[in-house]
Tab-separated table of C-alpha atoms in Angstrom:
chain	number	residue	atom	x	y	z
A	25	UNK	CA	0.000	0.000	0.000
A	26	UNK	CA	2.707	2.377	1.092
A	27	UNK	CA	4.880	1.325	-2.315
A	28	UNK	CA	1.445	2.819	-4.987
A	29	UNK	CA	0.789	5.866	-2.622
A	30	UNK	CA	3.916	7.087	-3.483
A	31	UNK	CA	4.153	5.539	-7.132
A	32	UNK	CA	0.784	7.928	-6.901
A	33	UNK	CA	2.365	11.227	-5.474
A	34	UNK	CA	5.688	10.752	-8.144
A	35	UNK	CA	2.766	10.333	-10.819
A	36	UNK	CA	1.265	13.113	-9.760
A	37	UNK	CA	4.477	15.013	-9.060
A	38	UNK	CA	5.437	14.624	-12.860
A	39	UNK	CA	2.155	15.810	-13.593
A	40	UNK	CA	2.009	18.911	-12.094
A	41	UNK	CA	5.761	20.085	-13.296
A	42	UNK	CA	4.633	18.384	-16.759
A	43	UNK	CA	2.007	21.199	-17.024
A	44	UNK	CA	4.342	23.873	-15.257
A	45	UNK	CA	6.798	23.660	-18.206
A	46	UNK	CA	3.869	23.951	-20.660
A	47	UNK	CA	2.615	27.356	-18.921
A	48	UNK	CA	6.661	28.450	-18.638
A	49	UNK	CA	6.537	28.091	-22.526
């Protein structure tokens, strides 16, 4: 359980600076 919450927070992680470097450009 512990392992896929944070597979989930890096997913989300990479998500969230995915779409920061799309507003940057």
């Amino acid at each position: 359980m512990e392992q896929r919450k944070l597979a989930d927070q890096a997913h989300t992680v990479a998500d969230v600076a995915k779409v920061c470097t799309q507003n940057m450009t």
